[in-house]
PDB file of C-alpha atoms in Angstrom:
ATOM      1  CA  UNK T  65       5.496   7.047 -19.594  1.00 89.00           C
ATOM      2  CA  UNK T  66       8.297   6.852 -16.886  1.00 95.00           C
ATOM      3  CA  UNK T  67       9.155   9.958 -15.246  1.00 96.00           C
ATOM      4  CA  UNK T  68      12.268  10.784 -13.275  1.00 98.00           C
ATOM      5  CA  UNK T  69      12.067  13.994 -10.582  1.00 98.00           C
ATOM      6  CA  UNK T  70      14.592  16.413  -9.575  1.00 98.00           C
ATOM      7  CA  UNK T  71      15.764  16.709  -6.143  1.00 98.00           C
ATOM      8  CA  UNK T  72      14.273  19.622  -5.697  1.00 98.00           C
ATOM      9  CA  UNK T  73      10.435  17.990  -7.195  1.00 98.00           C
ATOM     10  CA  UNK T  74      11.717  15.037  -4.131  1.00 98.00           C
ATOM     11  CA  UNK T  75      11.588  17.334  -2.056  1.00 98.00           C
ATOM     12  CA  UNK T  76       8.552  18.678  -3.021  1.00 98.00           C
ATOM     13  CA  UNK T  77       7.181  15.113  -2.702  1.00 98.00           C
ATOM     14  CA  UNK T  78       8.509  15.335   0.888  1.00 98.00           C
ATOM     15  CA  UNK T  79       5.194  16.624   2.358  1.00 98.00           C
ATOM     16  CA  UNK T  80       2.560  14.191   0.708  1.00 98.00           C
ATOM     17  CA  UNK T  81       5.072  11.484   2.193  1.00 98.00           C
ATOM     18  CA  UNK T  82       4.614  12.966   6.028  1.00 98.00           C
ATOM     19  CA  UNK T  83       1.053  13.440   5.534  1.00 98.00           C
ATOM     20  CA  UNK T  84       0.490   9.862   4.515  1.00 98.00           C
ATOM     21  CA  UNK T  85       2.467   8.439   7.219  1.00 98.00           C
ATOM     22  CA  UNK T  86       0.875  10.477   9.882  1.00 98.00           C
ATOM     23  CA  UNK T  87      -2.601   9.442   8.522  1.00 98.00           C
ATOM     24  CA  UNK T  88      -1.874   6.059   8.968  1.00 98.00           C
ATOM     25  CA  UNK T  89       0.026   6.016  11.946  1.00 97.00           C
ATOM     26  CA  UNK T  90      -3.146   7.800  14.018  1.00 97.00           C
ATOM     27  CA  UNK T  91      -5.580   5.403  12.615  1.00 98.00           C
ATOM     28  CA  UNK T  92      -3.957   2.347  12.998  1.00 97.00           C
ATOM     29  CA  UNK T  93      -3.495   3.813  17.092  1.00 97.00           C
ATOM     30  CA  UNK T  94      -7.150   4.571  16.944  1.00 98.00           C
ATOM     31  CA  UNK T  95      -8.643   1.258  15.160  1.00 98.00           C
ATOM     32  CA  UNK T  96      -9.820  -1.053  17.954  1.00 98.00           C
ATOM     33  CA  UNK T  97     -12.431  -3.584  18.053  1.00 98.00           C
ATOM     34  CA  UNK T  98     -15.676  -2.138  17.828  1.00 98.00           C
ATOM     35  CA  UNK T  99     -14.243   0.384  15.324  1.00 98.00           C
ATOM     36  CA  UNK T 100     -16.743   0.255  12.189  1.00 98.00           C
ATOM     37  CA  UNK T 101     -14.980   0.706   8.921  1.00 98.00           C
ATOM     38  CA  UNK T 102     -16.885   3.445   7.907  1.00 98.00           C
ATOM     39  CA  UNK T 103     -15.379   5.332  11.240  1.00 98.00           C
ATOM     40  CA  UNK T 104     -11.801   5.448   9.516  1.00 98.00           C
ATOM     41  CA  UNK T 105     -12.717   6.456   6.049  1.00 98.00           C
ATOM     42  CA  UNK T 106     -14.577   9.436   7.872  1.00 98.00           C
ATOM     43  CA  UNK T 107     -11.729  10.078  10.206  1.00 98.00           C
ATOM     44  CA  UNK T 108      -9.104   9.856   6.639  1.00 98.00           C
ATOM     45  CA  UNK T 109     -11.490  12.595   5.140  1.00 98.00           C
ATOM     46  CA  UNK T 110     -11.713  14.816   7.971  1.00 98.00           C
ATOM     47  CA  UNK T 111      -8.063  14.410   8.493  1.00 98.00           C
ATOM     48  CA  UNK T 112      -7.418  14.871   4.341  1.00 98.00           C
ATOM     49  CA  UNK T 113     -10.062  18.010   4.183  1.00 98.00           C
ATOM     50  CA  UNK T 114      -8.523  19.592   7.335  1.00 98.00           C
ATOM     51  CA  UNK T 115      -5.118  19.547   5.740  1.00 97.00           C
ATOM     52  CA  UNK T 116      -6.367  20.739   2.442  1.00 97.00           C
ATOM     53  CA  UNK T 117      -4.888  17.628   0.944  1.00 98.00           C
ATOM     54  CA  UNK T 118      -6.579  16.009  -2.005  1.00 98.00           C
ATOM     55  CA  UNK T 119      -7.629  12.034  -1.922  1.00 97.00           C
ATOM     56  CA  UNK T 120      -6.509   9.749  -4.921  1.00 97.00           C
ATOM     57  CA  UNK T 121      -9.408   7.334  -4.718  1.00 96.00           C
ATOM     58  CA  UNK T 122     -12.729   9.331  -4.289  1.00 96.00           C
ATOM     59  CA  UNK T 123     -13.223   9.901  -8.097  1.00 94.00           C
ATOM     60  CA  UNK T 124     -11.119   7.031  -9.175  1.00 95.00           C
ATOM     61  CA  UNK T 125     -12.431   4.792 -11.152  1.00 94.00           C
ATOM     62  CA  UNK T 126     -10.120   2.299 -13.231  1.00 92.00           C
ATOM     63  CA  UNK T 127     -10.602  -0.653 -15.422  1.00 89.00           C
ATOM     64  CA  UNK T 128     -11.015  -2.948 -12.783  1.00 89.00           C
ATOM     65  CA  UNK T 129     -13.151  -1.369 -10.515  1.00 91.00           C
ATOM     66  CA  UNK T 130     -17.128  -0.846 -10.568  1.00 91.00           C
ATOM     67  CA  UNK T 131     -17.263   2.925 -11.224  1.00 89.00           C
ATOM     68  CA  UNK T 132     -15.424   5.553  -8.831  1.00 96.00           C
ATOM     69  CA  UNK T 133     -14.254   4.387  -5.488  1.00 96.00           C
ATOM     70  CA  UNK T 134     -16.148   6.684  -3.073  1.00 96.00           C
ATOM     71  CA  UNK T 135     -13.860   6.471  -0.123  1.00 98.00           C
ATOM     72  CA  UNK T 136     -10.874   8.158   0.895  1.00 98.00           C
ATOM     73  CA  UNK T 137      -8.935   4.918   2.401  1.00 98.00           C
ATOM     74  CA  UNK T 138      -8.991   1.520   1.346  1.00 98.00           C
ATOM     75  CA  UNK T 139      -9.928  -0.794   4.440  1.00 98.00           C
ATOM     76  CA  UNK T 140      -9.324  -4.942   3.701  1.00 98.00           C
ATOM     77  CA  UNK T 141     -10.122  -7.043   6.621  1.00 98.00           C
ATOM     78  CA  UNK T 142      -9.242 -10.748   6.919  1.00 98.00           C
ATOM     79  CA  UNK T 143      -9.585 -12.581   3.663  1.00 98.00           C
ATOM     80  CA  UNK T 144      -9.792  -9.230   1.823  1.00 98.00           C
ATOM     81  CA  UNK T 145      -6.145  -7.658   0.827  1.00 98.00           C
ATOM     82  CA  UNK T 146      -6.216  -5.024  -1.658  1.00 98.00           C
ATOM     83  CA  UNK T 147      -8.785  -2.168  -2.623  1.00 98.00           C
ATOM     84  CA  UNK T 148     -11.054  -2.795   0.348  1.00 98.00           C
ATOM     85  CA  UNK T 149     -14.366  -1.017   0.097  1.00 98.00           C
ATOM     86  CA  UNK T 150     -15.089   0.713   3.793  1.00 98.00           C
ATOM     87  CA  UNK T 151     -18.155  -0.740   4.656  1.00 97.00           C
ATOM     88  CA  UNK T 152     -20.755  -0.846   7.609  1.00 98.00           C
ATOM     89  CA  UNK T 153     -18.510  -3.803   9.557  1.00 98.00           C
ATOM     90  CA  UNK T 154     -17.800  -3.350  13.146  1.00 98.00           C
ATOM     91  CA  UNK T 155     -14.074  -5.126  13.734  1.00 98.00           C
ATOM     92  CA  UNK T 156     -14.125  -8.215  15.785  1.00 98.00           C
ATOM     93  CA  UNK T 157     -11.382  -9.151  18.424  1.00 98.00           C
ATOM     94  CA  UNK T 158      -8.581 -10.962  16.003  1.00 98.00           C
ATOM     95  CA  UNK T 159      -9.440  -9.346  12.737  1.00 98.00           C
ATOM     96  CA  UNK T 160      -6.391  -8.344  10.457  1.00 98.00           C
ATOM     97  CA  UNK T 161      -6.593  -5.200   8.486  1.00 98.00           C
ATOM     98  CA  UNK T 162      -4.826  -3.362   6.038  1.00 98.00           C
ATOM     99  CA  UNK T 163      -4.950   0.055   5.423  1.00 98.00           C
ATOM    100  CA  UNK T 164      -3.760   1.597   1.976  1.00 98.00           C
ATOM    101  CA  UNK T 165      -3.749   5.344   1.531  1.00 98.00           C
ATOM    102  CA  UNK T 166      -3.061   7.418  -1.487  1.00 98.00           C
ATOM    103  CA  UNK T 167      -3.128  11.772  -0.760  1.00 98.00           C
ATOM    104  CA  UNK T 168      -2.089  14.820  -2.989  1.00 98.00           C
ATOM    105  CA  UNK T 169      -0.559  17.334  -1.184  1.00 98.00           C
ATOM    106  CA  UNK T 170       0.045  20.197  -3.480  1.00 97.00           C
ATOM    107  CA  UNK T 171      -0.076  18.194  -6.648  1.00 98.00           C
ATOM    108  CA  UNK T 172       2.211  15.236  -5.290  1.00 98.00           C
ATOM    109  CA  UNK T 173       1.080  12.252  -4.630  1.00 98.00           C
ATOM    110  CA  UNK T 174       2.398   9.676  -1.835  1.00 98.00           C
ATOM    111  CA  UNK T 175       0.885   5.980  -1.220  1.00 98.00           C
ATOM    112  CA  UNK T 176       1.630   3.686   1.591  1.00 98.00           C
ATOM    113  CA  UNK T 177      -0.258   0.668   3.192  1.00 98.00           C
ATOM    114  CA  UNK T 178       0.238  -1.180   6.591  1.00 98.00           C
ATOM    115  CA  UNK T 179      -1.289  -3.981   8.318  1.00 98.00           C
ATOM    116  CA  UNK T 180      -2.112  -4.566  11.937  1.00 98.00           C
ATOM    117  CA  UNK T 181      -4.638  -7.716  14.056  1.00 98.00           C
ATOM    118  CA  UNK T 182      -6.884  -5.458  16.037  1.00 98.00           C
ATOM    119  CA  UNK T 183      -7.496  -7.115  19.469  1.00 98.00           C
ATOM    120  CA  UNK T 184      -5.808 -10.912  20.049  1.00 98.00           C
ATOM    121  CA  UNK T 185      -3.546 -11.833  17.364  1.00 97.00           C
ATOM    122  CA  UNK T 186      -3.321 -15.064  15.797  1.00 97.00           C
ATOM    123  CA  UNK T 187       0.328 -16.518  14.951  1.00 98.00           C
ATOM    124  CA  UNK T 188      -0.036 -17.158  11.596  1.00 98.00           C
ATOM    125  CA  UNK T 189      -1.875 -13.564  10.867  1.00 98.00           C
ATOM    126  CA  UNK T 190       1.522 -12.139  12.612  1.00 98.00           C
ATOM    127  CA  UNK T 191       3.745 -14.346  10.646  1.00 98.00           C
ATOM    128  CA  UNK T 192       2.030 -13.233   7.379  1.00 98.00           C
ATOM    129  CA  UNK T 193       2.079  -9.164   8.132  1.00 98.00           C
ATOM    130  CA  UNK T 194       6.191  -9.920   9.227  1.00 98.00           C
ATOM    131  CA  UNK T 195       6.912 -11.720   5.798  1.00 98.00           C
ATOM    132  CA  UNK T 196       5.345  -8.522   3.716  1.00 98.00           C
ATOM    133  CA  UNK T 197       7.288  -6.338   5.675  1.00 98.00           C
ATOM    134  CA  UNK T 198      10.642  -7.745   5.708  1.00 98.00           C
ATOM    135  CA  UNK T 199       9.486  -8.533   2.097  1.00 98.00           C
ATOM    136  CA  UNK T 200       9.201  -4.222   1.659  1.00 98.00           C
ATOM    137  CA  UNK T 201      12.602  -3.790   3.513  1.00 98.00           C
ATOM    138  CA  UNK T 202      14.138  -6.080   1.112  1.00 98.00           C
ATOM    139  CA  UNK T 203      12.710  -4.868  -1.948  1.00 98.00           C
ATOM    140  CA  UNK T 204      13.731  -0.878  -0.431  1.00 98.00           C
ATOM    141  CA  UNK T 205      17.480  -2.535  -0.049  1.00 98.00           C
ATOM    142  CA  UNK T 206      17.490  -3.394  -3.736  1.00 98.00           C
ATOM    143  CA  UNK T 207      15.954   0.185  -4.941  1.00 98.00           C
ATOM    144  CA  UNK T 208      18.940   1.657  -5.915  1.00 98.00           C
ATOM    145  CA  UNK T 209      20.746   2.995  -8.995  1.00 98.00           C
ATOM    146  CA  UNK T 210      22.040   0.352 -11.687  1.00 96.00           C
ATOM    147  CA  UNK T 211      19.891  -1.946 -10.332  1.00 98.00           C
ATOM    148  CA  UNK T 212      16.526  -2.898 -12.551  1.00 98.00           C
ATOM    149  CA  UNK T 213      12.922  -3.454 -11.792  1.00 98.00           C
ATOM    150  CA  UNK T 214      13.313  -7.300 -11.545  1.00 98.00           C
ATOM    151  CA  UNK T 215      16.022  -6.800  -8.831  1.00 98.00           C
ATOM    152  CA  UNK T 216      13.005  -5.525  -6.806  1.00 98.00           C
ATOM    153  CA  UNK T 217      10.854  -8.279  -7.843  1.00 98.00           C
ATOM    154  CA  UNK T 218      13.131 -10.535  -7.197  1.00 98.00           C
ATOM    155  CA  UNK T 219      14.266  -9.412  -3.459  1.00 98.00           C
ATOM    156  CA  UNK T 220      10.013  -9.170  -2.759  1.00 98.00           C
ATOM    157  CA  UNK T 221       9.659 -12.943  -4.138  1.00 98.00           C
ATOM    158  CA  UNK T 222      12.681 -14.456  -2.130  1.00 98.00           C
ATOM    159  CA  UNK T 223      11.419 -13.649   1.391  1.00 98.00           C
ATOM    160  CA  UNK T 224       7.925 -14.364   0.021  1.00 98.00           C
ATOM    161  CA  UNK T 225       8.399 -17.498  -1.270  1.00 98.00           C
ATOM    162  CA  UNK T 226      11.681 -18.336   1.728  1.00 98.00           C
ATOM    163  CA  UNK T 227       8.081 -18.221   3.843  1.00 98.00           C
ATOM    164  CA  UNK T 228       6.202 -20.483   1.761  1.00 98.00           C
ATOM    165  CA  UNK T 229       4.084 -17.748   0.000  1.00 98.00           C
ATOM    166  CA  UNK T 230       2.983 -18.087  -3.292  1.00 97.00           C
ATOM    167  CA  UNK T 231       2.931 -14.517  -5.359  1.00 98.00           C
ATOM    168  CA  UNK T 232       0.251 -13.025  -7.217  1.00 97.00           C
ATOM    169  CA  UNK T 233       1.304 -10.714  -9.845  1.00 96.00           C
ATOM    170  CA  UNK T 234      -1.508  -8.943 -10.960  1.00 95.00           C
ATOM    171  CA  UNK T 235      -1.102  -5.887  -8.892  1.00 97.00           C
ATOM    172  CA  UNK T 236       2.335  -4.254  -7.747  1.00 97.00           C
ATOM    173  CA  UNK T 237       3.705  -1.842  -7.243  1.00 98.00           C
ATOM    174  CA  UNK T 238       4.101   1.346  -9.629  1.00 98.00           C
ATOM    175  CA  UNK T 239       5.233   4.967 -10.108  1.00 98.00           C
ATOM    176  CA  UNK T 240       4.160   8.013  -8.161  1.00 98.00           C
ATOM    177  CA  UNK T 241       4.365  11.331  -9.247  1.00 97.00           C
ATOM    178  CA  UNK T 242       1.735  13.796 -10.234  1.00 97.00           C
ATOM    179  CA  UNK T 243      -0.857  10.849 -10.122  1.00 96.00           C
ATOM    180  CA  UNK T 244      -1.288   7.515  -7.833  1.00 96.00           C
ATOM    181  CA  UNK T 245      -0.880   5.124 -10.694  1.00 95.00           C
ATOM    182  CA  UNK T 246       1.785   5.225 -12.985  1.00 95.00           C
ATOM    183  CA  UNK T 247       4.729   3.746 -14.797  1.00 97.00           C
ATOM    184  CA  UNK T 248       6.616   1.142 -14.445  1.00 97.00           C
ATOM    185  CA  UNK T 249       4.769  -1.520 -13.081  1.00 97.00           C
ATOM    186  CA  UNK T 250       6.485  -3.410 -10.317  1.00 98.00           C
ATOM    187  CA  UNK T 251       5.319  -6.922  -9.959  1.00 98.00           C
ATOM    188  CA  UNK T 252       6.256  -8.851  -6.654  1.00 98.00           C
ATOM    189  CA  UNK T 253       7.897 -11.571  -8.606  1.00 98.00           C
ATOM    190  CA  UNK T 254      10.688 -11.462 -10.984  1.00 97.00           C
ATOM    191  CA  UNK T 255      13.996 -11.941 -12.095  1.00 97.00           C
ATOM    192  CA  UNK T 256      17.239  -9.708 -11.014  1.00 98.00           C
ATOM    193  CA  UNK T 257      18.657  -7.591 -14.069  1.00 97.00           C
ATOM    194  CA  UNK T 258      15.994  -8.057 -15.501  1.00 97.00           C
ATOM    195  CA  UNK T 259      13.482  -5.089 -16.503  1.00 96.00           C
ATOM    196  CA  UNK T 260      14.039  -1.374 -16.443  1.00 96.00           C
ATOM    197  CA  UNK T 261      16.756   0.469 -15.031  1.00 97.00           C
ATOM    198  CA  UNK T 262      16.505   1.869 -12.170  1.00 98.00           C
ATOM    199  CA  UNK T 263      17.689   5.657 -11.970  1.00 98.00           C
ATOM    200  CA  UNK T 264      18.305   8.894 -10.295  1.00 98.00           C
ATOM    201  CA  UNK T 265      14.736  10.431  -9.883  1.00 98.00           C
ATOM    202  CA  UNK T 266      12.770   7.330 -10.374  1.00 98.00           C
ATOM    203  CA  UNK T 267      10.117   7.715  -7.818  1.00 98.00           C
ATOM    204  CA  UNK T 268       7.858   4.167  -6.951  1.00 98.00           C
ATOM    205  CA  UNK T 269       5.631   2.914  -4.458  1.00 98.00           C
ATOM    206  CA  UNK T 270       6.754  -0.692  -3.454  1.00 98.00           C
ATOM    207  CA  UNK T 271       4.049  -2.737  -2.230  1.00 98.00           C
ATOM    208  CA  UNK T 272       3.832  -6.607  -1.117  1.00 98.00           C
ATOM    209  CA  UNK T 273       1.202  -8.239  -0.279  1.00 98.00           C
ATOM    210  CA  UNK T 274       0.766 -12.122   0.174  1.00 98.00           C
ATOM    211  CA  UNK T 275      -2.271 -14.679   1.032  1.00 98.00           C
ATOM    212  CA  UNK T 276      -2.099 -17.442   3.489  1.00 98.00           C
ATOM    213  CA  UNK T 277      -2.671 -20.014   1.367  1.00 98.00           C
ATOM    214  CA  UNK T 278      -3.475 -19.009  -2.296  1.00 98.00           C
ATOM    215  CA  UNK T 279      -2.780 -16.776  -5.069  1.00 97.00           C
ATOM    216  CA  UNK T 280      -5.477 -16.234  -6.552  1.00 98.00           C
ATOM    217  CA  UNK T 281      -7.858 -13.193  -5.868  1.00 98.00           C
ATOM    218  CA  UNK T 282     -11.626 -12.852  -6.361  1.00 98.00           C
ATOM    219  CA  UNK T 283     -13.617  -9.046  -6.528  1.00 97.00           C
ATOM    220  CA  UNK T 284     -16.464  -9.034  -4.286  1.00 97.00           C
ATOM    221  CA  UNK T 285     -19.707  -9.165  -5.971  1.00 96.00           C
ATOM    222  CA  UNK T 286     -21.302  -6.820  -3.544  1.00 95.00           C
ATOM    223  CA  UNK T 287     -19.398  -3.742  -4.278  1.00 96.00           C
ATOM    224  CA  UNK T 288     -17.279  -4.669  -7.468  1.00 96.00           C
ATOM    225  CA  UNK T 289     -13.960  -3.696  -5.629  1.00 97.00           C
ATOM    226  CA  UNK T 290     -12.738  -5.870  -2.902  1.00 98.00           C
ATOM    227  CA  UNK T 291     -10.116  -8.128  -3.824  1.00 98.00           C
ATOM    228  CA  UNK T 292     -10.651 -11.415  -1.463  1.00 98.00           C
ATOM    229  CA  UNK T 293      -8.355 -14.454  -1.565  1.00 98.00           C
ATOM    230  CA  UNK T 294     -10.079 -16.924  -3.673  1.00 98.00           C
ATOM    231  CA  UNK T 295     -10.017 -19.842  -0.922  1.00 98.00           C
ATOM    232  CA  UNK T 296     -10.886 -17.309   2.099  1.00 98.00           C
ATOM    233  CA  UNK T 297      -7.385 -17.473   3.970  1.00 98.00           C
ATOM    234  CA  UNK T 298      -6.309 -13.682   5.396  1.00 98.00           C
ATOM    235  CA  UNK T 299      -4.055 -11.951   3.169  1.00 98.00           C
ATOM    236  CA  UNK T 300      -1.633  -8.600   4.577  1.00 98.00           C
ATOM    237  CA  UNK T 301      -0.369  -5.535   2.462  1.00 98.00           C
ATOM    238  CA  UNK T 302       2.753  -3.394   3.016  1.00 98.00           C
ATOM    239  CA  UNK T 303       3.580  -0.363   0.932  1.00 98.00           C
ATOM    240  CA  UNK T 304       6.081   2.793   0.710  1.00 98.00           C
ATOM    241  CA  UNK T 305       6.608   5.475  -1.729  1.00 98.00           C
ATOM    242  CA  UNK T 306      10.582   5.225  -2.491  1.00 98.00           C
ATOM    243  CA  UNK T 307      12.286   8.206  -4.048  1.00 98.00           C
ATOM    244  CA  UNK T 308      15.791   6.479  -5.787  1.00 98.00           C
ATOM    245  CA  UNK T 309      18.806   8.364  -5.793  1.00 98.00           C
ATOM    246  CA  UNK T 310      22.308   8.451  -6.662  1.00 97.00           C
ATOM    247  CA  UNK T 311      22.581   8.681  -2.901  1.00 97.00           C
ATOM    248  CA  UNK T 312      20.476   5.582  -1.788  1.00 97.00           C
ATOM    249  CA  UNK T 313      16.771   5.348  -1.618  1.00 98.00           C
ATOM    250  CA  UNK T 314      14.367   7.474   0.398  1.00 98.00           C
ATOM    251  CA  UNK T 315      11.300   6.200   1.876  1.00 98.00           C
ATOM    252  CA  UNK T 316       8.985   9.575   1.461  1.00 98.00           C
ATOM    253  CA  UNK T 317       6.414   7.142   3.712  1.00 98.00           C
ATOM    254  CA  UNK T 318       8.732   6.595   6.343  1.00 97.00           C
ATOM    255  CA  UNK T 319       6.867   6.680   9.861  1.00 94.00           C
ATOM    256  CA  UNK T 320       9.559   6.090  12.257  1.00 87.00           C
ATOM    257  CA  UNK T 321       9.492   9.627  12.942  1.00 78.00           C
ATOM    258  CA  UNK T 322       6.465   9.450  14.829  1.00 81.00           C
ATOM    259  CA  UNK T 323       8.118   6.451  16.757  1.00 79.00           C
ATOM    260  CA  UNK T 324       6.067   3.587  15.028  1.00 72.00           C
ATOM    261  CA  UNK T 325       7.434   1.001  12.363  1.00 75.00           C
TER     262      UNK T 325
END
């Protein structure tokens, strides 16, 4: 079921949005190489406990995933892009990771992702974290009211594909509310005016992410929930939590405040 929010519930979502964008601002400044993966989903926990927020993906445990998540913070490094399982891996000079967070504050929920090379960067890892979020920026631009879903889609897919990206559309984007995952879905590919309409209190979290080389995804064996590009090129994953209104949309995510994109 779609739900549309008041201004004042917006603002109420205004919190969960900070604390989510504060999260992931400090650990992307404190991820280095040598960090273990492990290190940040303890350092998401403390920082989630100490707030008295609540985490979205300890106990979740969805269709396609093996059993409840466990962690606090997904963690996808290199050929990994979506739901990465923290794991006992130490981050090597050059690795590219995405971080996607999903937190409760006071019964809202806010979701956001953002990907960063730890150490030297390659060109094409840079190129590929630029094109999802220009891709985000574009999709934010077309997140207002009378638009439709597909207008979205379709602003996500043009920068994509204007980069040579193919598009996966298995996982999207989706609503945020009360819980992480809800309606509509928002696929990364689609057609303008096409799809629902957007509208006043529509509140979604927008979220590109593209492979090098492939589209197709493969769950890692080892702990059923680590989506991996199916040819082992590096994939990247941006994400906000957009709050539509009659006056423009409002990224609840947003972490320029803290002075970083």
């Amino acid at each position: 079921m779609i739900e549309l929010r008041t201004p004042a519930e917006i603002e109420q979502m205004r919190p969960a949005g900070r604390f989510v964008a504060e999260v992931l601002a400090t650990l992307r400044d404190e991820t280095k190489v040598g960090t273990n993966l492990l290190q940040i989903d303890e350092r998401a926990h403390a920082m989630i406990h100490k707030a008295g927020a609540q985490s979205c993906y300890i106990d979740y445990a969805p269709s396609f995933g093996s059993g409840p998540f466990g962690k606090v913070i997904c963690t996808s490094v290199n050929d990994a892009v979506l739901h990465g399982m923290p794991r006992d891996y130490v981050l090597r000079d050059g690795d590219l990771v995405s971080l996607d967070l999903a937190v409760a504050v006071d019964g809202w929920v806010a979701d956001s992702a953002v990907s960063f090379v730890v150490g030297t960067p390659r060109a094409q890892d840079l190129a590929l974290i630029d094109t999802t979020e220009r891709a985000l920026d574009a999709a934010i631009g077309a997140a207002t009211v009378g638009n439709r879903i597909g207008d979205i889609s379709a602003a996500i897919a043009a920068v994509a594909h204007g980069d040579g990206y193919s598009i996966n559309t298995d996982f999207g984007g989706h609503g945020v509310g009360r819980i992480m995952h809800g309606d509509p879905h928002i696929p990364n590919d689609g057609r303008p005016g096409r799809g629902y309409p957007l509208r006043d209190g529509l509140v979604i979290a927008i979220e590109p992410w593209f492979l090098a080389t492939t589209d197709e995804l493969i769950t890692d064996p080892d702990d059923g929930w680590t989506l991996r590009s199916a040819d082992g090129s590096r994939g990247a994953h941006s994400e906000h939590t957009v709050a539509i209104t009659a006056d423009g949309p409002i990224v609840l995510t947003d972490r320029s405040f803290l002075g970083v994109a």
